[in-house]
Amino acid sequence: MNSVSTCIEDETKFIIPAKIDLNVDIRSALIIDDEEIVCSLIGESLEQSELNVLAICSRSPEIGYELCKKYSFDLLVCDISMPKIKGNTIGNL
C-alpha cells in the first residue's frame, strides 16, 4: 500500500514531501483542489492503488500547473473551478 502525500501551500512556500520522488519511473497521481477535504478524500481512495499520490490543496493551483509541465503523471484529478486557473487548463497540458 502506498501513502498519500498532501501539500498545503500557504501562498509563500511550497515543498514536495521527501517521500515523493517525481523523477523515478513509478506510477504517480496528482490531485489538485483548493479544498483540503476533497484532496484528502480522493487521496484516501487512491491509497490502496499502486500509485504514488501527491495531493495539492492550495488556493494557488498554479503550483499544480507547474508540476504538470515539469513531470509526467499517470493520473490527474483536478478541480475544474478554482481561483486563478481553471482545471481544464491544467488538464490540457
PDB file of C-alpha atoms in Angstrom:
ATOM      1  CA  MET A   1       0.000   0.000   0.000  1.00  0.00           C
ATOM      2  CA  ASN A   2       1.348   3.394  -0.972  1.00  0.00           C
ATOM      3  CA  SER A   3       0.909   6.544   1.027  1.00  0.00           C
ATOM      4  CA  VAL A   4      -0.655   9.840   0.128  1.00  0.00           C
ATOM      5  CA  SER A   5       1.418  12.974   0.476  1.00  0.00           C
ATOM      6  CA  THR A   6      -0.613  16.119   0.946  1.00  0.00           C
ATOM      7  CA  CYS A   7       0.951  19.509   0.429  1.00  0.00           C
ATOM      8  CA  ILE A   8      -0.859  22.536   1.724  1.00  0.00           C
ATOM      9  CA  GLU A   9       0.515  25.689   0.190  1.00  0.00           C
ATOM     10  CA  ASP A  10       0.252  28.908   2.154  1.00  0.00           C
ATOM     11  CA  GLU A  11       0.935  31.394  -0.680  1.00  0.00           C
ATOM     12  CA  THR A  12       4.535  31.844   0.490  1.00  0.00           C
ATOM     13  CA  LYS A  13       6.224  28.463   0.103  1.00  0.00           C
ATOM     14  CA  PHE A  14       5.669  25.023  -1.318  1.00  0.00           C
ATOM     15  CA  ILE A  15       7.671  21.883  -0.657  1.00  0.00           C
ATOM     16  CA  ILE A  16       7.206  18.468  -2.255  1.00  0.00           C
ATOM     17  CA  PRO A  17       7.412  15.910   0.565  1.00  0.00           C
ATOM     18  CA  ALA A  18      10.657  13.927   0.665  1.00  0.00           C
ATOM     19  CA  LYS A  19       8.836  10.610   0.296  1.00  0.00           C
ATOM     20  CA  ILE A  20       7.583  11.612  -3.169  1.00  0.00           C
ATOM     21  CA  ASP A  21      10.237  11.317  -5.862  1.00  0.00           C
ATOM     22  CA  LEU A  22       8.722  12.584  -9.099  1.00  0.00           C
ATOM     23  CA  ASN A  23      11.855  11.778 -11.089  1.00  0.00           C
ATOM     24  CA  VAL A  24      11.619   7.988 -10.805  1.00  0.00           C
ATOM     25  CA  ASP A  25       9.701   5.668 -13.091  1.00  0.00           C
ATOM     26  CA  ILE A  26       6.890   4.872 -10.663  1.00  0.00           C
ATOM     27  CA  ARG A  27       3.229   5.324 -11.494  1.00  0.00           C
ATOM     28  CA  SER A  28       2.002   8.521  -9.919  1.00  0.00           C
ATOM     29  CA  ALA A  29      -1.181  10.516  -9.440  1.00  0.00           C
ATOM     30  CA  LEU A  30      -1.615  14.227  -8.862  1.00  0.00           C
ATOM     31  CA  ILE A  31      -4.676  15.650  -7.118  1.00  0.00           C
ATOM     32  CA  ILE A  32      -5.237  19.404  -7.375  1.00  0.00           C
ATOM     33  CA  ASP A  33      -8.045  21.080  -5.475  1.00  0.00           C
ATOM     34  CA  ASP A  34      -8.495  24.236  -3.449  1.00  0.00           C
ATOM     35  CA  GLU A  35     -10.405  22.365  -0.729  1.00  0.00           C
ATOM     36  CA  GLU A  36      -8.369  20.254   1.678  1.00  0.00           C
ATOM     37  CA  ILE A  37     -11.217  17.830   2.451  1.00  0.00           C
ATOM     38  CA  VAL A  38     -11.600  16.964  -1.244  1.00  0.00           C
ATOM     39  CA  CYS A  39      -7.863  16.299  -1.592  1.00  0.00           C
ATOM     40  CA  SER A  40      -7.935  14.111   1.499  1.00  0.00           C
ATOM     41  CA  LEU A  41     -10.959  12.069   0.418  1.00  0.00           C
ATOM     42  CA  ILE A  42      -9.664  11.410  -3.082  1.00  0.00           C
ATOM     43  CA  GLY A  43      -6.176  10.712  -1.753  1.00  0.00           C
ATOM     44  CA  GLU A  44      -7.506   8.185   0.740  1.00  0.00           C
ATOM     45  CA  SER A  45      -9.474   6.487  -2.044  1.00  0.00           C
ATOM     46  CA  LEU A  46      -6.324   6.142  -4.145  1.00  0.00           C
ATOM     47  CA  GLU A  47      -4.211   4.994  -1.202  1.00  0.00           C
ATOM     48  CA  GLN A  48      -4.953   1.323  -1.971  1.00  0.00           C
ATOM     49  CA  SER A  49      -3.660   1.683  -5.527  1.00  0.00           C
ATOM     50  CA  GLU A  50      -0.159   1.114  -6.805  1.00  0.00           C
ATOM     51  CA  LEU A  51       0.211   4.846  -7.412  1.00  0.00           C
ATOM     52  CA  ASN A  52       2.328   7.332  -5.539  1.00  0.00           C
ATOM     53  CA  VAL A  53      -0.191  10.065  -4.806  1.00  0.00           C
ATOM     54  CA  LEU A  54       0.631  13.755  -4.434  1.00  0.00           C
ATOM     55  CA  ALA A  55      -2.311  15.890  -3.326  1.00  0.00           C
ATOM     56  CA  ILE A  56      -2.007  19.652  -3.664  1.00  0.00           C
ATOM     57  CA  CYS A  57      -4.504  21.573  -1.563  1.00  0.00           C
ATOM     58  CA  SER A  58      -3.984  25.159  -2.444  1.00  0.00           C
ATOM     59  CA  ARG A  59      -5.577  28.493  -3.110  1.00  0.00           C
ATOM     60  CA  SER A  60      -2.880  28.829  -5.770  1.00  0.00           C
ATOM     61  CA  PRO A  61      -3.392  25.950  -8.219  1.00  0.00           C
ATOM     62  CA  GLU A  62      -0.594  27.315 -10.398  1.00  0.00           C
ATOM     63  CA  ILE A  63       1.668  25.020  -8.380  1.00  0.00           C
ATOM     64  CA  GLY A  64      -0.135  22.006  -9.809  1.00  0.00           C
ATOM     65  CA  TYR A  65       0.074  23.548 -13.268  1.00  0.00           C
ATOM     66  CA  GLU A  66       3.845  23.936 -12.951  1.00  0.00           C
ATOM     67  CA  LEU A  67       4.208  20.352 -11.682  1.00  0.00           C
ATOM     68  CA  CYS A  68       2.233  19.078 -14.694  1.00  0.00           C
ATOM     69  CA  LYS A  69       4.541  20.986 -17.028  1.00  0.00           C
ATOM     70  CA  LYS A  70       7.653  19.591 -15.345  1.00  0.00           C
ATOM     71  CA  TYR A  71       6.647  15.995 -14.539  1.00  0.00           C
ATOM     72  CA  SER A  72       4.568  13.270 -16.120  1.00  0.00           C
ATOM     73  CA  PHE A  73       1.673  11.846 -14.080  1.00  0.00           C
ATOM     74  CA  ASP A  74      -0.282   8.687 -14.859  1.00  0.00           C
ATOM     75  CA  LEU A  75      -3.444  10.109 -13.311  1.00  0.00           C
ATOM     76  CA  LEU A  76      -4.585  13.695 -12.809  1.00  0.00           C
ATOM     77  CA  VAL A  77      -7.596  14.520 -10.640  1.00  0.00           C
ATOM     78  CA  CYS A  78      -8.231  18.234 -10.826  1.00  0.00           C
ATOM     79  CA  ASP A  79     -10.986  20.567  -9.692  1.00  0.00           C
ATOM     80  CA  ILE A  80     -12.399  22.439 -12.684  1.00  0.00           C
ATOM     81  CA  SER A  81     -13.479  25.544 -10.765  1.00  0.00           C
ATOM     82  CA  MET A  82     -10.528  27.008  -8.855  1.00  0.00           C
ATOM     83  CA  PRO A  83      -9.249  30.545  -8.343  1.00  0.00           C
ATOM     84  CA  LYS A  84      -6.622  31.958 -10.711  1.00  0.00           C
ATOM     85  CA  ILE A  85      -6.504  28.979 -13.115  1.00  0.00           C
ATOM     86  CA  LYS A  86      -9.166  26.560 -14.302  1.00  0.00           C
ATOM     87  CA  GLY A  87      -8.724  22.813 -14.061  1.00  0.00           C
ATOM     88  CA  ASN A  88      -9.285  22.241 -17.770  1.00  0.00           C
ATOM     89  CA  THR A  89      -6.247  24.443 -18.475  1.00  0.00           C
ATOM     90  CA  ILE A  90      -4.132  22.129 -16.341  1.00  0.00           C
ATOM     91  CA  GLY A  91      -5.687  19.021 -17.891  1.00  0.00           C
ATOM     92  CA  ASN A  92      -4.895  20.208 -21.415  1.00  0.00           C
ATOM     93  CA  LEU A  93      -1.119  20.118 -20.849  1.00  0.00           C
TER      94      LEU A  93
END
